[in-house]
Tab-separated table of C-alpha atoms in Angstrom:
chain	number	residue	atom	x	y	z
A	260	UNK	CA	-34.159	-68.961	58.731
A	261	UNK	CA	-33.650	-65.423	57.868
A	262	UNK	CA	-37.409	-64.531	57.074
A	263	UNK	CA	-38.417	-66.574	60.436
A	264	UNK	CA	-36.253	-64.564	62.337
A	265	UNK	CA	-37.761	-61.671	60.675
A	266	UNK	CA	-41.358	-62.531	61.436
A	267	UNK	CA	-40.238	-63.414	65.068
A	268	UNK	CA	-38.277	-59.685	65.304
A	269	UNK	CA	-41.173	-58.190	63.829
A	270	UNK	CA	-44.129	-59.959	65.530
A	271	UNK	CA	-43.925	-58.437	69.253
A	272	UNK	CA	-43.298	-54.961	67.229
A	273	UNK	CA	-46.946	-54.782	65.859
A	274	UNK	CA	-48.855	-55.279	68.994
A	275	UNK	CA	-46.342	-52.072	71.010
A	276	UNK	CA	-47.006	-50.078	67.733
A	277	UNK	CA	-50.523	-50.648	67.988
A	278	UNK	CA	-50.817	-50.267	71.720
A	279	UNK	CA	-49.042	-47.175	71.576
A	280	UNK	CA	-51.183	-45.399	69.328
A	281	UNK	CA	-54.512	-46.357	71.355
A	282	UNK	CA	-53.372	-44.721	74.217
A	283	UNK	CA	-51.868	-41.836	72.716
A	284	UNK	CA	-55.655	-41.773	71.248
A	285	UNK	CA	-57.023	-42.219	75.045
A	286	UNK	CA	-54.888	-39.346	76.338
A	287	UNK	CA	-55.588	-37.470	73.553
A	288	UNK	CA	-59.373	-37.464	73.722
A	289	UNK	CA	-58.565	-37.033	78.131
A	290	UNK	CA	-56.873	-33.754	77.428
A	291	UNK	CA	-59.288	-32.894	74.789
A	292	UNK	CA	-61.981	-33.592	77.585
A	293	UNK	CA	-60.359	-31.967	80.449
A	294	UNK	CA	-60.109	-28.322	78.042
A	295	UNK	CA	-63.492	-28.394	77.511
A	296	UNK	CA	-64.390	-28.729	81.199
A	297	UNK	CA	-62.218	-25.593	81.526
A	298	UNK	CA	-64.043	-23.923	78.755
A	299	UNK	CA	-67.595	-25.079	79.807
A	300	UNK	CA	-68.236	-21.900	82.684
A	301	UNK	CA	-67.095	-19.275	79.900
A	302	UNK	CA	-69.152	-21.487	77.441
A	303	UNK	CA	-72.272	-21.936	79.067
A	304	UNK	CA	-73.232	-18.219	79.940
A	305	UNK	CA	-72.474	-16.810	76.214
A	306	UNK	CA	-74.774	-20.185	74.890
A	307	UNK	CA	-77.673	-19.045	77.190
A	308	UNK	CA	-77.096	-15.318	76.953
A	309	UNK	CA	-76.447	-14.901	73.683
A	310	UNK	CA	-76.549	-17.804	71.343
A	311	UNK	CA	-79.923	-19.013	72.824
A	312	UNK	CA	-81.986	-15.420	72.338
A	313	UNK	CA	-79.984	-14.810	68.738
A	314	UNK	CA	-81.783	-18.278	67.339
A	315	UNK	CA	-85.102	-17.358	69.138
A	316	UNK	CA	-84.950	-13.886	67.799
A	317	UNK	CA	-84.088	-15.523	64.347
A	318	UNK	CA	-87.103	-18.163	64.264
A	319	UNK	CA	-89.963	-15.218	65.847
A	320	UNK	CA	-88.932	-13.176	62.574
A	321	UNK	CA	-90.954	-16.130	61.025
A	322	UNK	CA	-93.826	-15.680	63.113
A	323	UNK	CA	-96.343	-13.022	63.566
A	324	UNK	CA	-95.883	-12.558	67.247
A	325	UNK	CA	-97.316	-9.426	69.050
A	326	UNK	CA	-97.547	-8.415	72.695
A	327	UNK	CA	-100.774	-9.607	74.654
A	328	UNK	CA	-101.056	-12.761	76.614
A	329	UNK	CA	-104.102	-13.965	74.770
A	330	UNK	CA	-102.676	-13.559	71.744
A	331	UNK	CA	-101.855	-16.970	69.635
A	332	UNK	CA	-98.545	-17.242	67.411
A	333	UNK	CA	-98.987	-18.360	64.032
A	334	UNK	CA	-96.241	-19.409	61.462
A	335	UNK	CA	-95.939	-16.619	58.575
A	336	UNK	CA	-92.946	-17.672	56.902
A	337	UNK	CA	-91.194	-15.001	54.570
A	338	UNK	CA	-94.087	-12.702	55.325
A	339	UNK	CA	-92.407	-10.240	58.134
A	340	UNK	CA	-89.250	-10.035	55.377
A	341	UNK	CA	-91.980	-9.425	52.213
A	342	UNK	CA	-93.449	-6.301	54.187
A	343	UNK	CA	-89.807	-5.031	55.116
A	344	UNK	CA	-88.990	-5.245	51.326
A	345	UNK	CA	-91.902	-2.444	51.136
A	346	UNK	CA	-91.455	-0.416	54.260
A	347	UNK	CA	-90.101	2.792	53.142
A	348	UNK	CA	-89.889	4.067	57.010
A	349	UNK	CA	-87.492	0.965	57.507
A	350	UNK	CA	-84.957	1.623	54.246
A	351	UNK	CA	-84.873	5.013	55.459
A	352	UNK	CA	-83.595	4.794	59.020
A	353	UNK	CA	-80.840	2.084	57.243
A	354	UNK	CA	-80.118	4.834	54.894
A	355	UNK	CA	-79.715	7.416	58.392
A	356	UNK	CA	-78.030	4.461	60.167
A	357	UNK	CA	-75.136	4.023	57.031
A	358	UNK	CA	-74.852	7.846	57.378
A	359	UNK	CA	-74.586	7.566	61.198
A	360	UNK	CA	-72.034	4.996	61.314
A	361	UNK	CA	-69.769	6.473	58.331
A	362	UNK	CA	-70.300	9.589	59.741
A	363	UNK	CA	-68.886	8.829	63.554
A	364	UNK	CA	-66.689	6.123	62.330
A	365	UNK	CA	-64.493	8.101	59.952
A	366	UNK	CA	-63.670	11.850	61.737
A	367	UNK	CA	-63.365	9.311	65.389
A	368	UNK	CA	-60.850	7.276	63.428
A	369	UNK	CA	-58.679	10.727	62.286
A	370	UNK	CA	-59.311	12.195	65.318
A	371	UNK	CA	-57.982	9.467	67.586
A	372	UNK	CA	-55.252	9.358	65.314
A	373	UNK	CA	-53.951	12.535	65.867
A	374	UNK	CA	-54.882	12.251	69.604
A	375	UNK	CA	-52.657	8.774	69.908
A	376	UNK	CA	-49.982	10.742	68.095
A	377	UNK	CA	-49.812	13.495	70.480
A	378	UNK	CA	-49.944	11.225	73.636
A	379	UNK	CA	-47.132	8.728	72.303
A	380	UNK	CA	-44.696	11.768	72.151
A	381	UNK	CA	-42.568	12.728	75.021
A	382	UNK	CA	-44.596	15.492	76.493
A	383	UNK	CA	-44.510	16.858	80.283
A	384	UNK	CA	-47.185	15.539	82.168
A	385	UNK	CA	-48.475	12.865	79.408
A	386	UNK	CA	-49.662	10.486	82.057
A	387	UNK	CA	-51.980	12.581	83.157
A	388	UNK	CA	-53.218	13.600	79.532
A	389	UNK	CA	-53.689	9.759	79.076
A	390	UNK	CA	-55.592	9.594	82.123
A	391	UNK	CA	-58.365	12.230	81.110
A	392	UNK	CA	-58.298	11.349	77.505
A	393	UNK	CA	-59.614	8.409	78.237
A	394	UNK	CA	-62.518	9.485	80.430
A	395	UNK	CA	-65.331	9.432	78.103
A	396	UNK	CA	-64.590	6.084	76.905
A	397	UNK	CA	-65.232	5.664	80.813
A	398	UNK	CA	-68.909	7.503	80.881
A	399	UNK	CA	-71.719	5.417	80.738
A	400	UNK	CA	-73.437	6.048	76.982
A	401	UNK	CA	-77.174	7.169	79.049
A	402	UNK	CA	-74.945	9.853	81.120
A	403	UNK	CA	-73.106	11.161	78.525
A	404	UNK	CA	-76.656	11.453	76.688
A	405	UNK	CA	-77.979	13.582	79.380
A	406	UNK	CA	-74.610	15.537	79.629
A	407	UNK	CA	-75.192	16.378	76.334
A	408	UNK	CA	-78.388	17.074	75.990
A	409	UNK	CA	-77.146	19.941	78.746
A	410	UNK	CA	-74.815	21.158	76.411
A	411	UNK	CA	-77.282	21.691	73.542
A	412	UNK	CA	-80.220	23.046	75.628
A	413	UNK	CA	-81.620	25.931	73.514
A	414	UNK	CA	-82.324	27.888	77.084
A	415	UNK	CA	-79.005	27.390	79.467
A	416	UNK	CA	-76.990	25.187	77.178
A	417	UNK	CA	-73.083	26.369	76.970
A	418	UNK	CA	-73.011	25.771	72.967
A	419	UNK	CA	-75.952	28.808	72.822
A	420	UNK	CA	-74.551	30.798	75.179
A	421	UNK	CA	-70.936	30.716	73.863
A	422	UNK	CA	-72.964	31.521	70.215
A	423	UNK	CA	-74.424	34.562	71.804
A	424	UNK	CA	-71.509	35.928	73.584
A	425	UNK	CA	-69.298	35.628	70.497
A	426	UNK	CA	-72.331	37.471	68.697
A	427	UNK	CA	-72.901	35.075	66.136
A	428	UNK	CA	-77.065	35.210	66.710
A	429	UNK	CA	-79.713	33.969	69.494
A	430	UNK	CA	-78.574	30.308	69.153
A	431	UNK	CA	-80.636	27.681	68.102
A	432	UNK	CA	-82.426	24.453	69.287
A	433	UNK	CA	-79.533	21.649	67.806
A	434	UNK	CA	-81.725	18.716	68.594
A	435	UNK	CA	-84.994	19.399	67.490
A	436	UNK	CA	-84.367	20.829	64.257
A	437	UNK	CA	-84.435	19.296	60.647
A	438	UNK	CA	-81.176	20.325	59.550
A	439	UNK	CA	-79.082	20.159	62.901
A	440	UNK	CA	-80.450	16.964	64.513
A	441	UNK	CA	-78.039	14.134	63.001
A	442	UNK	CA	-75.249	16.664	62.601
A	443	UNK	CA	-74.947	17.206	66.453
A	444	UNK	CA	-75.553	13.738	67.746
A	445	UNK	CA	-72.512	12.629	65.146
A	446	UNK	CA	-70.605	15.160	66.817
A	447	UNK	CA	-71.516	13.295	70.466
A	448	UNK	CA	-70.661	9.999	69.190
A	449	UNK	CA	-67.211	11.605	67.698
A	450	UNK	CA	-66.655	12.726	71.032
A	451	UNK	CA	-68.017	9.620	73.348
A	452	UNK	CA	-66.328	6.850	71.345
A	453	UNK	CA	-62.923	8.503	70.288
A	454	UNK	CA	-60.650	7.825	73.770
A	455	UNK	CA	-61.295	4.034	72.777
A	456	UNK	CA	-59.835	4.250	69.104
A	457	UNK	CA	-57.008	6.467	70.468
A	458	UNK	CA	-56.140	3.807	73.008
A	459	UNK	CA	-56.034	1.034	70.572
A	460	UNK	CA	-53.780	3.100	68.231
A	461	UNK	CA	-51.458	4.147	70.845
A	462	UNK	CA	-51.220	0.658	71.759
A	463	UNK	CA	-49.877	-0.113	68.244
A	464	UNK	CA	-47.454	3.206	68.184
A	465	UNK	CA	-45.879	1.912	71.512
A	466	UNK	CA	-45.514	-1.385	69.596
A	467	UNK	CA	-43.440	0.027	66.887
A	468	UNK	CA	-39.562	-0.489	67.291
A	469	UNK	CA	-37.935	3.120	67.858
A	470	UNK	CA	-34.810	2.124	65.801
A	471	UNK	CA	-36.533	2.156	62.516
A	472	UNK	CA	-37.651	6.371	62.753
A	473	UNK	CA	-33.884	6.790	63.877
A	474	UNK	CA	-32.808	4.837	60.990
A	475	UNK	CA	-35.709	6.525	58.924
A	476	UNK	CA	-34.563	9.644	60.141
A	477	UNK	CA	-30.729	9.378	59.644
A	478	UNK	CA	-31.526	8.611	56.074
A	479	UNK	CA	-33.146	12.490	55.915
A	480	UNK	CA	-37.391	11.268	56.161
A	481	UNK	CA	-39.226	13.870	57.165
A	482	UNK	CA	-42.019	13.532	59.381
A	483	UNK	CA	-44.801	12.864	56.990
A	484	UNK	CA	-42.515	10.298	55.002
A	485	UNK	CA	-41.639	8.817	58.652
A	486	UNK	CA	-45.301	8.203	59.208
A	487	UNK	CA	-46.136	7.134	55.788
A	488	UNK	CA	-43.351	4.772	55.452
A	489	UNK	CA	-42.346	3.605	59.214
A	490	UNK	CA	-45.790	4.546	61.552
A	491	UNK	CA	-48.108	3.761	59.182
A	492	UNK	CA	-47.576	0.086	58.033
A	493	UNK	CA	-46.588	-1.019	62.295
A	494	UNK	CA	-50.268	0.276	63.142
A	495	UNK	CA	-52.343	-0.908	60.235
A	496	UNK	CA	-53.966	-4.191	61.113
A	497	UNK	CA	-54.781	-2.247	64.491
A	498	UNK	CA	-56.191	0.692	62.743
A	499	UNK	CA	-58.303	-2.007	60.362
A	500	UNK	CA	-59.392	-3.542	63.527
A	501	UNK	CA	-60.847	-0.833	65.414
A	502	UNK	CA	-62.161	0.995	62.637
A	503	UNK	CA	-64.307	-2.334	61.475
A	504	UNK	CA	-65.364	-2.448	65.468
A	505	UNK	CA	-65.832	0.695	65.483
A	506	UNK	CA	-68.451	0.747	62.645
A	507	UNK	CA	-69.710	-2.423	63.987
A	508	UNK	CA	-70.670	-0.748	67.052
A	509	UNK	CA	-71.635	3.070	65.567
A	510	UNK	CA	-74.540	1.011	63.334
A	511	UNK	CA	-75.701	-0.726	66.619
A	512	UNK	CA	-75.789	1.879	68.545
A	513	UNK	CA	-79.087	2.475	70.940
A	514	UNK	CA	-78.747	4.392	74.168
A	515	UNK	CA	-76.453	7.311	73.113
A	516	UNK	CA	-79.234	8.388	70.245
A	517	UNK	CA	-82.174	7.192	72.386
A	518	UNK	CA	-81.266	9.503	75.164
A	519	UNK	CA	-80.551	12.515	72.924
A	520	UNK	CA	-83.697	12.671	70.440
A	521	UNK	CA	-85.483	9.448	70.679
A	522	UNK	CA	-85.151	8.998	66.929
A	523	UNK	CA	-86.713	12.589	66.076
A	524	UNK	CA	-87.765	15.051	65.040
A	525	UNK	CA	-89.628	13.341	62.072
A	526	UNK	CA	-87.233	10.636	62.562
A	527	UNK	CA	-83.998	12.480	61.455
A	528	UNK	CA	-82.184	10.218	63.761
A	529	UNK	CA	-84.450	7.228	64.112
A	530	UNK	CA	-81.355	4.515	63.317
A	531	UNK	CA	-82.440	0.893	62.587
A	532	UNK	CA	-81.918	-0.412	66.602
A	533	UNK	CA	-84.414	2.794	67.337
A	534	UNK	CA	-86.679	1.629	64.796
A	535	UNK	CA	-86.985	-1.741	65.177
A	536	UNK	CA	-87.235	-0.950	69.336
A	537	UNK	CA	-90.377	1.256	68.605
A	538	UNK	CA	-92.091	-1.800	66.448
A	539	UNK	CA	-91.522	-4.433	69.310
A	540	UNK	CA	-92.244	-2.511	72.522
A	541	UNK	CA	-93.921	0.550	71.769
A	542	UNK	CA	-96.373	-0.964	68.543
A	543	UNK	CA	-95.950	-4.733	70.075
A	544	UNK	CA	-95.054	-5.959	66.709
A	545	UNK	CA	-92.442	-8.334	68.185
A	546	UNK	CA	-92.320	-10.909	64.828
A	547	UNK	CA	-91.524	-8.027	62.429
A	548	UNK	CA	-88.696	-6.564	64.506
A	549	UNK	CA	-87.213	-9.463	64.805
A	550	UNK	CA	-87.413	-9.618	61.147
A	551	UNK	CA	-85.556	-6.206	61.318
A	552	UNK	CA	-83.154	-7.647	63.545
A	553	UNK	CA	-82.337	-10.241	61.667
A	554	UNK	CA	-81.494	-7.996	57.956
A	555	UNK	CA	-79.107	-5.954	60.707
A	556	UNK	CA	-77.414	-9.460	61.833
A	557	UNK	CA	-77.242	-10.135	57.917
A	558	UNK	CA	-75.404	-7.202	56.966
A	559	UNK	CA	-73.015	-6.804	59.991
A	560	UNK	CA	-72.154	-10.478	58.957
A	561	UNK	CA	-71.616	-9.637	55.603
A	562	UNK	CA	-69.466	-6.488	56.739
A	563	UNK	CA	-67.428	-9.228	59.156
A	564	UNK	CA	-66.466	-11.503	56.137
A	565	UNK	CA	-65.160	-8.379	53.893
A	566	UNK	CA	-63.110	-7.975	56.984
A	567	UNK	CA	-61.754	-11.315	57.491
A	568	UNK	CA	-61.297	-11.585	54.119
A	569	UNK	CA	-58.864	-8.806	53.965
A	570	UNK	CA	-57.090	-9.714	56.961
A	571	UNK	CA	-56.744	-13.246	55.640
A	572	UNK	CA	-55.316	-11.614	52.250
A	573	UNK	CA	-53.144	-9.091	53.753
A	574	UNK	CA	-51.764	-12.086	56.139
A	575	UNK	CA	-51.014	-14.123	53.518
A	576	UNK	CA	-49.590	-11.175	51.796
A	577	UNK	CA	-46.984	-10.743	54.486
């Protein structure tokens, strides 16, 4: 009696279990449909505009594909990567475009540093420094090229004419010569890309809870041990953020260098993206820079898993 009762308690009970679950299952896969119909527009443009032209660029590096319409395609497997393996030219504008990106990323990082510093203290008028430190973040890369390339003009420009005036000599031509060239377009990236790092920083310093440099402060830190102990650990993962952007973006860069030398003189400041530009649409050798482009994609991949890595660690850390 007691186990037939059982079975009779426990017989509709299956059926509502099992009912339940499919239809949690149904509306489950509903919402999961209806979020990708609300991704899809966002979806669809980066899958045509970028996804679709990275794989194409990635299988022509496997080809031996050159301008001309009567020109035929053939497969060349690992032959475009072989000749790069060889190409001195190439290895050297990596070696300029390591010593490009170090070289912007690292004074722009100190620099912005000490500009977010100054514009998160309580100073008269700080909305308006904000406003104007920001402006060459604003400047398109081509204009601030040409502004520039003002400056540095041997002739008219203001940096030879302030040289001669303070009677230091007859100036000098900064972006044609051998020894100056990569020097002064560092200094232009410094300059163009620092307003964004500064903005990201002073987003973290406005994050960081005023209480602990009173309490910091109370207990007799000085500034520096305020920094080192209070400032410094609230706007880390920002600072490792922006910094692995910002070399991210310093190694790609194109138009800024383009406009100010065009990769010379005797390609001083020919950076990979310059390089690899020249071999597709100035030498139509469209195969082997996509090889080129895809050893770049390679190592900025490479540099984005260090990166993750660490953040992964220092999250888990926490």
């Amino acid at each position: 009696m007691t186990t037939a009762t059982a079975t009779k308690r426990s017989g509709p009970q299956g059926p509502r279990a099992g009912g339940s679950t499919a239809g949690d299952g149904k509306g489950r896969i509903r919402r999961d449909g209806g979020a990708w119909f609300l991704v899809l527009p966002a979806l669809i443009p980066i899958l045509i505009l970028s996804v679709g032209p990275l794989l194409y660029g990635i299988a022509l590096a496997f080809t031996d594909a050159q301008s001309g319409r009567t020109r035929s395609t053939q497969w060349t497997g690992l032959l475009n990567f072989q000749d790069l393996l060889h190409d001195g030219l190439f290895w050297d504008s990596f070696r300029i475009g390591l010593v490009w990106a170090f070289g912007v990323t690292v004074p722009q990082f100190v620099l912005a540093l000490g500009l977010a510093l100054l514009l998160n203290a309580n100073l008269r008028m700080r909305w308006l420094a904000r406003a104007l430190a920001i402006i060459p973040w604003a400047m398109p890369e081509v204009v601030v090229g040409i502004m520039w390339r003002l400056v540095y003009n041997p002739d008219a420009g203001i940096l030879n004419e302030t040289v001669r005036d303070l009677g230091l000599g007859d100036g000098r031509d900064w972006l044609t010569g051998l020894a100056t060239a990569l020097p002064a377009v560092i200094v232009v990236g410094i300059w163009a890309g620092m307003p964004q790092t500064a903005v990201a920083l002073l987003a973290g310093l406005q994050n960081t809870p005023h209480e602990l440099h009173e309490a910091a402060a109370l207990d007799g830190a000085g500034a520096w041990r305020r920094f080192r102990t209070v400032t410094w650990p609230a706007i880390r993962p920002v600072a490792l953020a922006i910094s692995a952007l910002n070399f991210i973006w310093n190694f790609n860069s194109f138009a800024l260098v383009y406009v100010l030398t065009s990769g010379g003189p005797g390609g001083r400041t020919r950076l990979p993206m310059l390089f690899a530009y020249e071999e597709a649409f100035r030498y139509g050798q469209f195969g082997y820079a996509a090889a080129m482009g895809c050893v770049m994609v390679a190592v900025i991949s490479v540099l984005l898993a260090f990166y993750l890595v660490g953040r992964l660690r220092g999250g888990e850390d926490a």
